[in-house]
Amino acid sequence: VSFISTASESRIECVAPPMEAGFSSLLLTSNDQNFFDDGLTFEHVTWPRVLSLTPSQGPQLGGTHTLVSGGPFSERAAQLSYIYCRYNTSTVQATYVSSVELACVSPEHTAGPAAVEVTMNEQQYTNDNMRFEYTLARLAGVSPAVGPVAGGTQLTFAGANLVNGSD
């Protein structure tokens, strides 16, 4: 590894080289002779893919609980709080469900499509171009507008951009 820069006396920045998946010990030297081993490790992981979103649409106000399927997703990256979903340019923390599923809550966004990508290190994101469609639902009326306190009345809503999955 070659160093990119030394930001300060207490921080060094470098780029990890390509490696097989697994853990690598991190050793530091300032003279190519003496190496310091403080037990730090770096994990190279197989980069995930985003294969589907369920549901793949929701209101522009956000708040849609979306199951992101694909993987492999790293449980360790989740434990370190590195996993996020990005809806175009807005990022939200992802919840690790399993190695093939994450849960994200859509952020507020203008109506229209948003590419949803995932990161496991807060730097590189997937590039699978999965689309989440933001809609602007509008209610114009409900029929009937009256029913018994015991419930059971079938309600019909009229409006625009009402999609399956809307409550």
mmCIF file of C-alpha atoms in Angstrom:
data_model
loop_
_atom_site.group_PDB
_atom_site.id
_atom_site.type_symbol
_atom_site.label_atom_id
_atom_site.label_comp_id
_atom_site.label_asym_id
_atom_site.label_seq_id
_atom_site.Cartn_x
_atom_site.Cartn_y
_atom_site.Cartn_z
ATOM 1 C CA VAL A 1 0.000 0.000 0.000
ATOM 2 C CA SER A 2 1.286 3.430 -0.805
ATOM 3 C CA PHE A 3 0.261 6.378 1.321
ATOM 4 C CA ILE A 4 -1.842 9.086 -0.254
ATOM 5 C CA SER A 5 -1.296 11.709 2.405
ATOM 6 C CA THR A 6 -0.573 12.318 6.034
ATOM 7 C CA ALA A 7 -3.415 14.480 7.328
ATOM 8 C CA SER A 8 -1.785 15.077 10.712
ATOM 9 C CA GLU A 9 0.608 13.505 13.196
ATOM 10 C CA SER A 10 -2.287 11.362 14.404
ATOM 11 C CA ARG A 11 -3.809 10.287 11.064
ATOM 12 C CA ILE A 12 -2.541 8.601 7.898
ATOM 13 C CA GLU A 13 -4.656 7.975 4.811
ATOM 14 C CA CYS A 14 -4.061 5.199 2.292
ATOM 15 C CA VAL A 15 -5.989 3.112 -0.230
ATOM 16 C CA ALA A 16 -6.600 -0.595 0.377
ATOM 17 C CA PRO A 17 -5.234 -2.770 -2.449
ATOM 18 C CA PRO A 18 -7.323 -5.455 -4.165
ATOM 19 C CA MET A 19 -7.435 -8.635 -2.070
ATOM 20 C CA GLU A 20 -9.414 -11.834 -1.699
ATOM 21 C CA ALA A 21 -12.399 -11.681 0.673
ATOM 22 C CA GLY A 22 -11.337 -12.035 4.300
ATOM 23 C CA PHE A 23 -9.433 -10.274 7.074
ATOM 24 C CA SER A 24 -6.009 -8.666 6.737
ATOM 25 C CA SER A 25 -3.741 -7.552 9.564
ATOM 26 C CA LEU A 26 -2.775 -3.901 9.388
ATOM 27 C CA LEU A 27 0.890 -3.179 9.990
ATOM 28 C CA LEU A 28 2.485 0.280 10.007
ATOM 29 C CA THR A 29 6.057 1.223 9.211
ATOM 30 C CA SER A 30 7.824 4.513 8.787
ATOM 31 C CA ASN A 31 11.123 3.041 7.551
ATOM 32 C CA ASP A 32 10.292 -0.227 5.707
ATOM 33 C CA GLN A 33 12.139 -2.136 8.451
ATOM 34 C CA ASN A 34 10.243 -1.892 11.705
ATOM 35 C CA PHE A 35 6.554 -2.763 11.565
ATOM 36 C CA PHE A 36 4.014 -1.940 14.257
ATOM 37 C CA ASP A 37 1.232 -4.442 14.871
ATOM 38 C CA ASP A 38 -1.498 -3.159 17.177
ATOM 39 C CA GLY A 39 -3.920 -5.983 16.276
ATOM 40 C CA LEU A 40 -5.961 -3.886 13.843
ATOM 41 C CA THR A 41 -7.641 -5.706 10.965
ATOM 42 C CA PHE A 42 -9.364 -4.737 7.733
ATOM 43 C CA GLU A 43 -12.044 -6.899 6.126
ATOM 44 C CA HIS A 44 -12.282 -7.222 2.356
ATOM 45 C CA VAL A 45 -15.834 -8.270 1.455
ATOM 46 C CA THR A 46 -17.519 -9.411 -1.719
ATOM 47 C CA TRP A 47 -19.347 -6.299 -2.896
ATOM 48 C CA PRO A 48 -23.140 -6.715 -2.792
ATOM 49 C CA ARG A 49 -25.770 -6.339 -5.484
ATOM 50 C CA VAL A 50 -29.224 -4.810 -5.113
ATOM 51 C CA LEU A 51 -31.650 -7.123 -6.944
ATOM 52 C CA SER A 52 -35.105 -5.941 -5.838
ATOM 53 C CA LEU A 53 -37.053 -3.501 -3.667
ATOM 54 C CA THR A 54 -40.316 -4.364 -1.891
ATOM 55 C CA PRO A 55 -42.349 -2.251 -2.230
ATOM 56 C CA SER A 56 -40.768 -0.338 -5.095
ATOM 57 C CA GLN A 57 -42.966 2.734 -4.706
ATOM 58 C CA GLY A 58 -44.188 5.058 -2.008
ATOM 59 C CA PRO A 59 -45.271 8.619 -1.200
ATOM 60 C CA GLN A 60 -42.949 11.558 -1.750
ATOM 61 C CA LEU A 61 -43.224 12.355 1.966
ATOM 62 C CA GLY A 62 -41.084 9.246 2.598
ATOM 63 C CA GLY A 63 -41.584 6.758 5.405
ATOM 64 C CA THR A 64 -42.012 3.644 3.252
ATOM 65 C CA HIS A 65 -40.418 0.592 4.902
ATOM 66 C CA THR A 66 -38.538 -0.989 1.999
ATOM 67 C CA LEU A 67 -37.016 -4.457 1.950
ATOM 68 C CA VAL A 68 -33.818 -4.414 -0.132
ATOM 69 C CA SER A 69 -33.013 -7.883 -1.493
ATOM 70 C CA GLY A 70 -29.676 -8.924 -2.958
ATOM 71 C CA GLY A 71 -26.417 -9.330 -1.113
ATOM 72 C CA PRO A 72 -24.191 -10.552 0.186
ATOM 73 C CA PHE A 73 -24.622 -7.966 2.961
ATOM 74 C CA SER A 74 -22.019 -7.925 5.739
ATOM 75 C CA GLU A 75 -23.290 -8.366 9.286
ATOM 76 C CA ARG A 76 -20.019 -6.901 10.593
ATOM 77 C CA ALA A 77 -20.459 -3.767 8.465
ATOM 78 C CA ALA A 78 -23.946 -3.443 9.941
ATOM 79 C CA GLN A 79 -22.599 -3.836 13.494
ATOM 80 C CA LEU A 80 -20.111 -1.043 12.736
ATOM 81 C CA SER A 81 -23.011 1.149 11.421
ATOM 82 C CA TYR A 82 -21.514 1.339 7.920
ATOM 83 C CA ILE A 83 -24.532 0.108 5.934
ATOM 84 C CA TYR A 84 -26.731 2.751 4.301
ATOM 85 C CA CYS A 85 -29.299 2.949 1.528
ATOM 86 C CA ARG A 86 -29.071 5.888 -0.850
ATOM 87 C CA TYR A 87 -32.184 7.149 -2.655
ATOM 88 C CA ASN A 88 -30.586 9.307 -5.380
ATOM 89 C CA THR A 89 -28.543 11.647 -3.127
ATOM 90 C CA SER A 90 -30.341 11.114 0.218
ATOM 91 C CA THR A 91 -28.895 8.462 2.520
ATOM 92 C CA VAL A 92 -30.601 6.577 5.344
ATOM 93 C CA GLN A 93 -29.226 4.019 7.801
ATOM 94 C CA ALA A 94 -30.048 0.443 6.769
ATOM 95 C CA THR A 95 -31.117 -2.297 9.169
ATOM 96 C CA TYR A 96 -29.425 -5.658 8.629
ATOM 97 C CA VAL A 97 -32.027 -8.417 8.261
ATOM 98 C CA SER A 98 -29.844 -11.171 6.804
ATOM 99 C CA SER A 99 -26.985 -11.664 4.359
ATOM 100 C CA VAL A 100 -29.506 -11.245 1.532
ATOM 101 C CA GLU A 101 -31.881 -8.597 2.958
ATOM 102 C CA LEU A 102 -31.702 -5.087 4.386
ATOM 103 C CA ALA A 103 -34.531 -2.838 5.567
ATOM 104 C CA CYS A 104 -34.548 0.889 4.785
ATOM 105 C CA VAL A 105 -37.107 3.647 5.291
ATOM 106 C CA SER A 106 -37.461 5.904 2.268
ATOM 107 C CA PRO A 107 -36.566 9.554 2.900
ATOM 108 C CA GLU A 108 -38.639 12.469 1.639
ATOM 109 C CA HIS A 109 -38.105 13.054 -2.095
ATOM 110 C CA THR A 110 -39.763 14.773 -5.028
ATOM 111 C CA ALA A 111 -42.235 12.722 -7.078
ATOM 112 C CA GLY A 112 -40.585 10.505 -9.689
ATOM 113 C CA PRO A 113 -37.994 7.727 -9.819
ATOM 114 C CA ALA A 114 -35.003 7.443 -7.472
ATOM 115 C CA ALA A 115 -32.091 5.039 -7.893
ATOM 116 C CA VAL A 116 -31.581 3.004 -4.702
ATOM 117 C CA GLU A 117 -28.033 1.854 -3.956
ATOM 118 C CA VAL A 118 -26.330 0.371 -0.881
ATOM 119 C CA THR A 119 -22.960 0.969 0.798
ATOM 120 C CA MET A 120 -21.195 -1.192 3.357
ATOM 121 C CA ASN A 121 -18.410 1.316 4.114
ATOM 122 C CA GLU A 122 -19.929 4.798 3.668
ATOM 123 C CA GLN A 123 -17.713 5.323 0.589
ATOM 124 C CA GLN A 124 -18.420 3.030 -2.347
ATOM 125 C CA TYR A 125 -22.024 2.293 -3.364
ATOM 126 C CA THR A 126 -23.533 -0.441 -5.494
ATOM 127 C CA ASN A 127 -24.380 0.581 -9.053
ATOM 128 C CA ASP A 128 -27.402 -1.617 -9.804
ATOM 129 C CA ASN A 129 -29.851 1.183 -10.684
ATOM 130 C CA MET A 130 -32.822 -0.300 -8.795
ATOM 131 C CA ARG A 131 -35.681 2.199 -9.006
ATOM 132 C CA PHE A 132 -38.013 3.371 -6.243
ATOM 133 C CA GLU A 133 -40.934 5.414 -7.581
ATOM 134 C CA TYR A 134 -42.011 8.360 -5.450
ATOM 135 C CA THR A 135 -45.656 9.298 -5.972
ATOM 136 C CA LEU A 136 -47.779 12.277 -5.047
ATOM 137 C CA ALA A 137 -51.024 10.689 -3.885
ATOM 138 C CA ARG A 138 -54.065 12.943 -3.658
ATOM 139 C CA LEU A 139 -57.382 12.026 -2.068
ATOM 140 C CA ALA A 140 -60.534 13.565 -3.519
ATOM 141 C CA GLY A 141 -63.175 11.710 -1.547
ATOM 142 C CA VAL A 142 -64.332 8.659 0.372
ATOM 143 C CA SER A 143 -67.547 6.694 0.098
ATOM 144 C CA PRO A 144 -69.420 6.073 2.288
ATOM 145 C CA ALA A 145 -68.440 8.862 4.701
ATOM 146 C CA VAL A 146 -70.396 7.359 7.639
ATOM 147 C CA GLY A 147 -70.354 3.952 9.361
ATOM 148 C CA PRO A 148 -71.116 2.197 12.656
ATOM 149 C CA VAL A 149 -68.752 2.454 15.667
ATOM 150 C CA ALA A 150 -68.357 -1.340 15.528
ATOM 151 C CA GLY A 151 -66.443 -0.919 12.227
ATOM 152 C CA GLY A 152 -66.747 -3.219 9.230
ATOM 153 C CA THR A 153 -67.675 -0.553 6.674
ATOM 154 C CA GLN A 154 -65.959 -1.056 3.300
ATOM 155 C CA LEU A 155 -64.445 2.330 2.315
ATOM 156 C CA THR A 156 -63.694 3.386 -1.247
ATOM 157 C CA PHE A 157 -61.249 6.228 -1.830
ATOM 158 C CA ALA A 158 -61.099 8.327 -4.983
ATOM 159 C CA GLY A 159 -58.141 10.425 -6.026
ATOM 160 C CA ALA A 160 -54.990 10.473 -8.118
ATOM 161 C CA ASN A 161 -51.763 8.452 -7.971
ATOM 162 C CA LEU A 162 -53.203 5.942 -5.508
ATOM 163 C CA VAL A 163 -50.937 2.916 -5.785
ATOM 164 C CA ASN A 164 -51.101 -0.584 -4.310
ATOM 165 C CA GLY A 165 -49.655 -0.612 -0.837
ATOM 166 C CA SER A 166 -50.930 2.850 0.132
ATOM 167 C CA ASP A 167 -52.699 2.970 3.495
#
